[in-house]
Amino acid sequence: LVGKKALGKGIQEAILDSGLYPSTKGSRIYAVVKGAIDAGLKVPVSEEVLPSEERIYGKHIVSYKEKFKNLPGEFEKIRQKILSG
């Protein structure tokens, strides 16, 4: 969205200024920068700080959900053991 708005106003290049905040590889601010670059805006940034495509598309969330898919069943088993024990 940022990239498209900037391009619509004739802005072709941008520089990320995070001020005094420490930057973290793959953080949300770099996801925004990646979106701006994908929209066509030229932003000088190292590729290694941008989040991966898997992270952008939420594949880590899907794998986390799959990991705990049977969690209610496991809780019920433990509950029954406690109640019967």
mmCIF file of C-alpha atoms in Angstrom:
data_model
loop_
_atom_site.group_PDB
_atom_site.id
_atom_site.type_symbol
_atom_site.label_atom_id
_atom_site.label_comp_id
_atom_site.label_asym_id
_atom_site.label_seq_id
_atom_site.Cartn_x
_atom_site.Cartn_y
_atom_site.Cartn_z
ATOM 1 C CA LEU A 1 0.000 0.000 0.000
ATOM 2 C CA VAL A 2 2.790 2.402 0.912
ATOM 3 C CA GLY A 3 4.617 1.642 -2.318
ATOM 4 C CA LYS A 4 1.552 2.126 -4.508
ATOM 5 C CA LYS A 5 0.636 5.403 -2.798
ATOM 6 C CA ALA A 6 4.191 6.695 -3.178
ATOM 7 C CA LEU A 7 4.364 5.703 -6.843
ATOM 8 C CA GLY A 8 0.975 7.328 -7.411
ATOM 9 C CA LYS A 9 2.407 10.604 -6.110
ATOM 10 C CA GLY A 10 5.468 10.333 -8.339
ATOM 11 C CA ILE A 11 7.882 9.153 -5.662
ATOM 12 C CA GLN A 12 10.275 6.575 -7.106
ATOM 13 C CA GLU A 13 12.807 6.133 -4.294
ATOM 14 C CA ALA A 14 12.682 6.051 -0.503
ATOM 15 C CA ILE A 15 15.034 5.586 2.422
ATOM 16 C CA LEU A 16 14.090 3.778 5.618
ATOM 17 C CA ASP A 17 14.727 5.969 8.660
ATOM 18 C CA SER A 18 14.000 4.004 11.814
ATOM 19 C CA GLY A 19 15.320 6.751 14.066
ATOM 20 C CA LEU A 20 16.760 5.532 17.335
ATOM 21 C CA TYR A 21 14.775 2.301 17.350
ATOM 22 C CA PRO A 22 16.887 -0.852 17.066
ATOM 23 C CA SER A 23 16.175 -2.788 13.895
ATOM 24 C CA THR A 24 15.527 -6.513 13.975
ATOM 25 C CA LYS A 25 16.050 -8.770 10.981
ATOM 26 C CA GLY A 26 12.707 -9.886 9.504
ATOM 27 C CA SER A 27 10.625 -7.521 11.660
ATOM 28 C CA ARG A 28 7.377 -5.811 10.658
ATOM 29 C CA ILE A 29 9.105 -2.659 9.486
ATOM 30 C CA TYR A 30 11.129 -4.740 7.038
ATOM 31 C CA ALA A 31 7.937 -6.457 5.897
ATOM 32 C CA VAL A 32 6.612 -2.991 5.032
ATOM 33 C CA VAL A 33 9.839 -2.216 3.169
ATOM 34 C CA LYS A 34 9.534 -5.510 1.273
ATOM 35 C CA GLY A 35 5.979 -4.583 0.279
ATOM 36 C CA ALA A 36 7.140 -1.186 -0.936
ATOM 37 C CA ILE A 37 9.920 -2.806 -2.975
ATOM 38 C CA ASP A 38 7.473 -5.361 -4.405
ATOM 39 C CA ALA A 39 5.221 -2.465 -5.455
ATOM 40 C CA GLY A 40 8.107 -0.977 -7.442
ATOM 41 C CA LEU A 41 9.551 1.587 -5.049
ATOM 42 C CA LYS A 42 13.357 1.689 -4.901
ATOM 43 C CA VAL A 43 14.515 1.309 -1.290
ATOM 44 C CA PRO A 44 18.176 0.578 -0.520
ATOM 45 C CA VAL A 45 18.111 -2.310 1.949
ATOM 46 C CA SER A 46 19.992 -5.561 2.400
ATOM 47 C CA GLU A 47 18.028 -8.613 1.245
ATOM 48 C CA GLU A 48 19.065 -10.529 4.351
ATOM 49 C CA VAL A 49 17.037 -8.279 6.693
ATOM 50 C CA LEU A 50 13.808 -8.738 4.740
ATOM 51 C CA PRO A 51 11.408 -11.451 5.927
ATOM 52 C CA SER A 52 11.169 -14.623 3.852
ATOM 53 C CA GLU A 53 8.253 -15.347 1.528
ATOM 54 C CA GLU A 54 7.143 -18.156 3.872
ATOM 55 C CA ARG A 55 6.974 -15.669 6.730
ATOM 56 C CA ILE A 56 5.107 -13.079 4.652
ATOM 57 C CA TYR A 57 2.480 -15.632 3.597
ATOM 58 C CA GLY A 58 2.047 -16.936 7.163
ATOM 59 C CA LYS A 59 3.275 -20.478 6.615
ATOM 60 C CA HIS A 60 4.819 -20.411 10.101
ATOM 61 C CA ILE A 61 1.338 -19.815 11.543
ATOM 62 C CA VAL A 62 -0.111 -22.753 9.627
ATOM 63 C CA SER A 63 2.630 -25.075 10.876
ATOM 64 C CA TYR A 64 2.073 -23.841 14.449
ATOM 65 C CA LYS A 65 -1.659 -24.528 14.125
ATOM 66 C CA GLU A 66 -1.014 -28.033 12.778
ATOM 67 C CA LYS A 67 1.337 -28.734 15.675
ATOM 68 C CA PHE A 68 -1.454 -28.149 18.197
ATOM 69 C CA LYS A 69 -4.345 -29.578 16.190
ATOM 70 C CA ASN A 70 -4.876 -32.465 18.618
ATOM 71 C CA LEU A 71 -4.290 -30.394 21.753
ATOM 72 C CA PRO A 72 -7.913 -30.535 23.042
ATOM 73 C CA GLY A 73 -7.836 -34.346 22.797
ATOM 74 C CA GLU A 74 -4.579 -34.490 24.743
ATOM 75 C CA PHE A 75 -6.016 -32.261 27.456
ATOM 76 C CA GLU A 76 -9.072 -34.496 27.713
ATOM 77 C CA LYS A 77 -6.885 -37.608 28.137
ATOM 78 C CA ILE A 78 -4.923 -35.960 30.921
ATOM 79 C CA ARG A 79 -8.122 -34.704 32.554
ATOM 80 C CA GLN A 80 -9.579 -38.213 32.569
ATOM 81 C CA LYS A 81 -6.387 -39.616 34.117
ATOM 82 C CA ILE A 82 -6.510 -37.001 36.856
ATOM 83 C CA LEU A 83 -10.201 -37.578 37.574
ATOM 84 C CA SER A 84 -9.859 -41.366 37.635
ATOM 85 C CA GLY A 85 -6.616 -41.428 39.561
#
